[in-house]
Amino acid sequence: MTERLSIRISAAVIVIALSFAAHADDTRENRGDDPFLRVSSAIADCPAPRGPFETEQEWLDETHYRIERGNSCWIAGRCRLSNSYEYDKEIAQSVTRRLNSLNASLQWREKTSLWLTLQRRFIYLDGCVSRDFDTARFVSALGETADVEKVIDRTTRRP
């Protein structure tokens, strides 16, 4: 009887350990420590984007590609730093200052709910904008931020 109880306890421990391992793999984290900023919230019910959060397996699948993308800019002689991702925290600070100066002319805070993800000198713009918001002008202005290579607009229009 003691042996059966021991086997059952061992089996239960294994099942619990496996379920924790499986669950841990599904946990989404910002594994690359990429800047992810919520910059406005004027439009109600705008769904939050996934941003740079990914599972461990997604991270592992992207690792080689991420290294290759990060270094290609330096190898081509277009970047002063050896990895494009090294710019992102500095760009996040610059783009925050830029956004503050743009609000007077574009009123973007009053007409949007936006998140920015910064990865390898790209700004991914997610969220919702009002129908009368000049998204093209806003994207162009963000693209003028120092060291930004590209702005990718993934916003949706809301009434």
XYZ file of N, CA and C in Angstrom:
477
model
N 0.821 -1.195 0.000
C 0.000 0.000 0.000
C 0.866 1.261 0.000
N 1.920 1.257 0.768
C 2.822 2.400 0.799
C 3.476 2.602 -0.561
N 3.791 1.477 -1.222
C 4.402 1.556 -2.549
C 3.427 2.168 -3.556
N 2.155 1.785 -3.495
C 1.147 2.355 -4.394
C 0.983 3.854 -4.154
N 0.946 4.235 -2.901
C 0.813 5.648 -2.555
C 2.018 6.432 -3.075
N 3.181 5.867 -2.928
C 4.403 6.505 -3.410
C 4.370 6.679 -4.927
N 3.894 5.660 -5.639
C 3.789 5.734 -7.101
C 2.773 6.797 -7.503
N 1.644 6.851 -6.801
C 0.618 7.857 -7.114
C 1.140 9.271 -6.857
N 1.835 9.446 -5.762
C 2.390 10.767 -5.450
C 3.424 11.155 -6.501
N 4.280 10.208 -6.875
C 5.290 10.477 -7.906
C 4.626 10.846 -9.227
N 3.593 10.110 -9.595
C 2.874 10.398 -10.837
C 2.234 11.782 -10.773
N 1.640 12.115 -9.642
C 1.012 13.428 -9.483
C 2.052 14.544 -9.579
N 3.202 14.339 -8.972
C 4.268 15.340 -9.027
C 4.734 15.535 -10.470
N 4.871 14.445 -11.210
C 5.294 14.532 -12.611
C 4.256 15.281 -13.443
N 2.987 14.963 -13.245
C 1.915 15.642 -13.986
C 1.912 17.136 -13.673
N 2.046 17.476 -12.414
C 2.067 18.893 -12.021
C 3.279 19.592 -12.622
N 4.440 18.951 -12.556
C 5.659 19.546 -13.115
C 5.522 19.763 -14.613
N 4.966 18.781 -15.315
C 4.783 18.921 -16.759
C 3.789 20.024 -17.097
N 2.738 20.142 -16.309
C 1.758 21.194 -16.587
C 2.360 22.573 -16.341
N 3.203 22.705 -15.305
C 3.879 23.982 -15.077
C 4.841 24.292 -16.220
N 5.563 23.281 -16.683
C 6.505 23.478 -17.791
C 5.760 23.894 -19.056
N 4.652 23.241 -19.328
C 3.862 23.586 -20.515
C 3.296 24.989 -20.385
N 2.822 25.347 -19.196
C 2.262 26.675 -18.969
C 3.341 27.750 -19.092
N 4.522 27.488 -18.548
C 5.602 28.469 -18.598
C 5.976 28.787 -20.040
N 5.915 27.789 -20.914
C 6.259 27.987 -22.316
C 5.262 28.910 -23.008
N 4.020 28.930 -22.534
C 2.981 29.760 -23.143
C 2.945 31.180 -22.589
N 3.727 31.455 -21.572
C 3.738 32.775 -20.966
C 4.356 33.781 -21.928
N 3.628 34.839 -22.184
C 4.137 35.881 -23.082
C 4.921 36.906 -22.266
N 6.142 37.160 -22.714
C 7.012 38.131 -22.061
C 7.700 38.979 -23.123
N 8.179 40.121 -22.698
C 8.962 40.990 -23.572
C 10.422 40.537 -23.456
N 10.734 39.433 -24.086
C 12.028 38.761 -23.925
C 13.185 39.557 -24.516
N 12.910 40.410 -25.483
C 13.956 41.237 -26.076
C 14.096 42.589 -25.402
N 13.287 42.841 -24.381
C 13.283 44.115 -23.663
C 13.091 45.294 -24.630
N 12.217 45.084 -25.608
C 11.937 46.126 -26.596
C 11.019 47.186 -25.990
N 11.295 48.472 -26.220
C 10.408 49.511 -25.696
C 8.980 49.341 -26.235
N 8.023 49.410 -25.326
C 6.603 49.280 -25.660
C 5.880 50.356 -24.868
N 5.359 51.358 -25.565
C 4.808 52.541 -24.910
C 3.347 52.751 -25.265
N 2.524 52.936 -24.248
C 1.159 53.406 -24.501
C 1.232 54.919 -24.421
N 0.927 55.583 -25.530
C 1.137 57.027 -25.579
C -0.149 57.842 -25.562
N -1.301 57.202 -25.806
C -2.572 57.932 -25.729
C -3.717 56.957 -25.486
N -4.842 57.517 -25.005
C -5.993 56.659 -24.675
C -7.324 57.384 -24.851
N -7.456 58.181 -25.892
C -8.669 58.981 -26.098
C -9.840 58.184 -26.659
N -9.579 57.085 -27.343
C -10.653 56.310 -27.966
C -10.970 55.099 -27.091
N -12.205 55.072 -26.606
C -12.620 53.980 -25.715
C -12.673 52.654 -26.468
N -12.481 51.594 -25.751
C -12.597 50.225 -26.280
C -11.623 49.910 -27.412
N -10.514 50.588 -27.451
C -9.490 50.257 -28.445
C -8.671 49.098 -27.871
N -8.650 47.965 -28.558
C -7.945 46.809 -27.998
C -6.428 47.020 -27.972
N -5.825 46.594 -26.885
C -4.368 46.690 -26.763
C -3.710 45.684 -27.705
N -2.650 46.088 -28.371
C -1.939 45.158 -29.248
C -1.096 44.183 -28.436
N -0.655 43.134 -29.077
C 0.213 42.160 -28.405
C 1.575 42.770 -28.103
N 2.000 43.675 -28.935
C 3.293 44.318 -28.728
C 4.439 43.327 -28.884
N 5.526 43.549 -28.150
C 6.696 42.686 -28.290
C 6.650 41.441 -27.401
N 5.494 41.113 -26.874
C 5.370 39.981 -25.958
C 5.208 38.685 -26.741
N 6.033 37.690 -26.402
C 6.006 36.420 -27.121
C 6.328 35.263 -26.187
N 5.942 34.076 -26.613
C 6.231 32.871 -25.832
C 7.709 32.525 -25.981
N 8.156 31.622 -25.142
C 9.549 31.184 -25.229
C 9.839 30.567 -26.597
N 8.913 29.768 -27.098
C 9.127 29.135 -28.400
C 9.176 30.168 -29.523
N 8.298 31.161 -29.474
C 8.335 32.224 -30.479
C 9.674 32.965 -30.428
N 10.144 33.216 -29.207
C 11.435 33.887 -29.025
C 12.566 33.045 -29.629
N 12.562 31.756 -29.343
C 13.603 30.873 -29.880
C 13.542 30.803 -31.402
N 12.330 30.767 -31.943
C 12.166 30.728 -33.399
C 12.710 31.993 -34.070
N 12.622 33.124 -33.381
C 13.033 34.412 -33.942
C 14.491 34.772 -33.664
N 15.157 34.050 -32.773
C 16.481 34.462 -32.308
C 17.478 34.674 -33.441
N 17.636 33.696 -34.310
C 18.619 33.827 -35.393
C 18.254 35.001 -36.309
N 16.997 35.081 -36.670
C 16.531 36.147 -37.551
C 16.754 37.509 -36.900
N 16.492 37.599 -35.596
C 16.669 38.851 -34.864
C 18.142 39.278 -34.858
N 19.041 38.324 -34.645
C 20.474 38.635 -34.662
C 20.887 39.108 -36.055
N 20.426 38.394 -37.055
C 20.766 38.734 -38.438
C 20.251 40.129 -38.814
N 19.008 40.416 -38.472
C 18.433 41.738 -38.780
C 19.160 42.832 -38.020
N 19.472 42.553 -36.772
C 20.134 43.556 -35.941
C 21.512 43.930 -36.442
N 22.260 42.954 -36.938
C 23.637 43.200 -37.370
C 23.759 43.685 -38.804
N 22.772 43.425 -39.641
C 22.891 43.746 -41.069
C 23.098 45.239 -41.316
N 22.508 46.079 -40.513
C 22.652 47.530 -40.657
C 24.111 47.942 -40.443
N 24.742 47.382 -39.430
C 26.135 47.709 -39.122
C 27.067 47.159 -40.198
N 26.818 45.930 -40.620
C 27.647 45.308 -41.655
C 27.588 46.122 -42.946
N 26.417 46.655 -43.253
C 26.249 47.465 -44.466
C 26.831 48.872 -44.316
N 27.270 49.223 -43.103
C 27.849 50.539 -42.870
C 26.828 51.647 -42.718
N 25.556 51.292 -42.455
C 24.498 52.296 -42.305
C 24.243 52.674 -40.857
N 24.846 51.946 -39.906
C 24.615 52.199 -38.480
C 25.942 52.371 -37.755
N 25.963 53.255 -36.771
C 27.168 53.438 -35.974
C 27.290 52.379 -34.889
N 26.162 51.790 -34.456
C 26.182 50.733 -33.441
C 26.120 49.369 -34.123
N 26.678 48.353 -33.459
C 26.796 47.033 -34.089
C 25.499 46.236 -34.127
N 24.446 46.745 -33.519
C 23.173 46.043 -33.538
C 22.049 47.073 -33.550
N 21.156 46.968 -34.500
C 20.059 47.941 -34.634
C 19.194 48.028 -33.387
N 19.056 46.939 -32.649
C 18.224 46.938 -31.448
C 18.816 47.813 -30.343
N 20.116 48.098 -30.407
C 20.756 48.935 -29.390
C 20.282 50.389 -29.454
N 19.685 50.797 -30.527
C 19.170 52.158 -30.681
C 17.820 52.364 -29.985
N 17.088 51.299 -29.755
C 15.664 51.405 -29.434
C 15.344 52.170 -28.157
N 16.095 51.983 -27.098
C 15.808 52.706 -25.851
C 16.050 54.212 -26.018
N 17.102 54.558 -26.737
C 17.383 55.967 -27.014
C 16.294 56.571 -27.907
N 15.868 55.820 -28.902
C 14.789 56.289 -29.781
C 13.505 56.480 -28.978
N 13.231 55.590 -28.030
C 12.026 55.719 -27.195
C 12.029 57.048 -26.449
N 13.180 57.454 -25.944
C 13.270 58.750 -25.258
C 13.068 59.898 -26.244
N 13.702 59.794 -27.406
C 13.574 60.852 -28.417
C 12.148 60.970 -28.937
N 11.516 59.829 -29.189
C 10.161 59.862 -29.741
C 9.174 60.403 -28.703
N 9.431 60.176 -27.431
C 8.573 60.740 -26.379
C 8.650 62.265 -26.405
N 9.854 62.797 -26.530
C 10.000 64.261 -26.638
C 9.336 64.769 -27.914
N 9.525 64.037 -28.998
C 8.946 64.439 -30.293
C 7.419 64.477 -30.203
N 6.841 63.471 -29.585
C 5.381 63.424 -29.440
C 4.869 64.626 -28.660
N 5.576 65.011 -27.615
C 5.163 66.180 -26.833
C 5.141 67.436 -27.693
N 6.116 67.581 -28.572
C 6.151 68.782 -29.418
C 5.126 68.721 -30.553
N 4.730 67.527 -30.960
C 3.769 67.383 -32.064
C 2.319 67.600 -31.646
N 2.020 67.490 -30.372
C 0.618 67.555 -29.960
C -0.018 68.905 -30.268
N 0.738 69.976 -30.169
C 0.173 71.308 -30.440
C -0.356 71.418 -31.871
N 0.357 70.844 -32.821
C -0.067 70.977 -34.220
C -0.990 69.856 -34.697
N -0.881 68.673 -34.116
C -1.665 67.530 -34.611
C -2.792 67.071 -33.683
N -2.810 67.546 -32.450
C -3.802 67.105 -31.454
C -3.954 65.578 -31.442
N -2.860 64.882 -31.541
C -2.901 63.422 -31.625
C -3.396 62.778 -30.333
N -3.116 63.370 -29.182
C -3.567 62.765 -27.913
C -5.091 62.745 -27.803
N -5.730 63.787 -28.344
C -7.180 63.913 -28.246
C -7.922 63.053 -29.266
N -7.222 62.515 -30.250
C -7.877 61.801 -31.351
C -7.397 60.363 -31.527
N -6.656 59.843 -30.551
C -6.071 58.512 -30.726
C -6.002 57.718 -29.424
N -5.856 56.426 -29.583
C -5.406 55.517 -28.524
C -4.283 54.719 -29.173
N -3.054 55.016 -28.781
C -1.903 54.476 -29.501
C -0.883 53.799 -28.597
N -0.231 52.812 -29.181
C 0.902 52.128 -28.573
C 2.037 52.139 -29.594
N 3.251 52.278 -29.112
C 4.430 52.203 -29.966
C 5.295 51.032 -29.515
N 5.726 50.236 -30.462
C 6.719 49.199 -30.202
C 7.946 49.581 -31.009
N 9.100 49.600 -30.361
C 10.339 49.939 -31.053
C 11.217 48.707 -31.155
N 11.555 48.358 -32.391
C 12.417 47.208 -32.655
C 13.309 47.518 -33.847
N 14.613 47.445 -33.627
C 15.674 47.628 -34.637
C 15.514 48.909 -35.460
N 15.204 50.003 -34.782
C 15.056 51.327 -35.376
C 13.738 51.502 -36.120
N 12.831 50.531 -36.014
C 11.486 50.641 -36.580
C 10.533 51.028 -35.454
N 9.558 51.859 -35.768
C 8.463 52.150 -34.843
C 7.221 51.480 -35.413
N 6.640 50.574 -34.636
C 5.368 49.946 -35.005
C 4.280 50.722 -34.279
N 3.387 51.319 -35.031
C 2.317 52.155 -34.507
C 1.024 51.353 -34.518
N 0.510 51.033 -33.333
C -0.717 50.245 -33.193
C -1.759 51.047 -32.439
N -3.022 50.705 -32.673
C -4.094 51.321 -31.922
C -5.199 51.842 -32.814
N -5.911 52.843 -32.301
C -7.085 53.381 -32.981
C -6.938 54.891 -33.153
N -7.418 55.378 -34.289
C -7.405 56.812 -34.563
C -8.807 57.239 -34.993
N -9.137 58.493 -34.718
C -10.449 58.999 -35.137
C -10.458 59.189 -36.648
N -11.656 59.253 -37.199
C -11.793 59.361 -38.663
C -11.167 60.643 -39.219
N -11.143 61.704 -38.427
C -10.599 62.974 -38.922
C -9.116 63.166 -38.589
N -8.470 62.149 -38.071
C -7.056 62.264 -37.711
C -6.170 62.069 -38.942
N -5.182 62.935 -39.104
C -4.262 62.876 -40.248
C -3.123 61.894 -39.932
N -3.402 60.622 -40.147
C -2.438 59.569 -39.817
C -1.167 59.702 -40.645
N -1.295 60.008 -41.920
C -0.115 60.116 -42.789
C 0.847 61.189 -42.282
N 0.312 62.308 -41.879
C 1.147 63.401 -41.354
C 1.817 62.989 -40.040
N 1.069 62.290 -39.205
C 1.597 61.823 -37.922
C 2.727 60.815 -38.142
N 2.500 59.848 -39.018
C 3.515 58.828 -39.321
C 4.763 59.496 -39.891
N 4.580 60.437 -40.778
C 5.708 61.159 -41.362
C 6.498 61.905 -40.284
N 5.791 62.556 -39.373
C 6.454 63.297 -38.294
C 7.215 62.356 -37.358
N 6.643 61.194 -37.052
C 7.360 60.216 -36.223
C 8.623 59.737 -36.923
N 8.543 59.570 -38.224
C 9.683 59.107 -39.005
C 10.849 60.078 -39.021
N 10.597 61.333 -38.663
C 11.660 62.335 -38.602
C 12.443 62.276 -37.298
N 12.050 61.414 -36.374
C 12.769 61.251 -35.110
C 14.162 60.691 -35.397
N 15.153 61.195 -34.692
C 16.542 60.769 -34.899
C 16.688 59.253 -34.809
N 17.426 58.688 -35.751
C 17.784 57.262 -35.824
C 16.638 56.331 -36.206
N 15.439 56.856 -36.440
C 14.328 55.998 -36.862
C 14.499 55.676 -38.341
N 14.449 54.391 -38.662
C 14.575 53.971 -40.057
C 13.225 53.915 -40.759
N 12.182 53.493 -40.021
C 10.880 53.302 -40.656
C 9.783 53.326 -39.593
N 8.605 53.833 -39.976
C 7.414 53.776 -39.123
C 6.395 52.909 -39.846
N 5.895 51.908 -39.147
C 4.925 50.983 -39.730
C 3.573 51.230 -39.071
N 2.635 51.717 -39.858
C 1.302 52.078 -39.364
C 0.384 50.855 -39.382
N -0.048 50.436 -38.197
C -0.996 49.320 -38.082
C -2.246 49.766 -37.320
N -2.604 51.035 -37.467
C -3.759 51.572 -36.748
C -5.053 51.274 -37.492
N -6.155 51.396 -36.767
C -7.482 51.272 -37.366
C -8.258 52.553 -37.080
N -9.185 52.884 -37.963
C -10.015 54.086 -37.785
C -11.257 53.740 -36.986
N -11.577 54.613 -36.059
C -12.778 54.459 -35.237
C -13.557 55.763 -35.261
N -14.879 55.677 -35.113
C -15.669 56.925 -35.098
C -15.349 57.785 -33.896
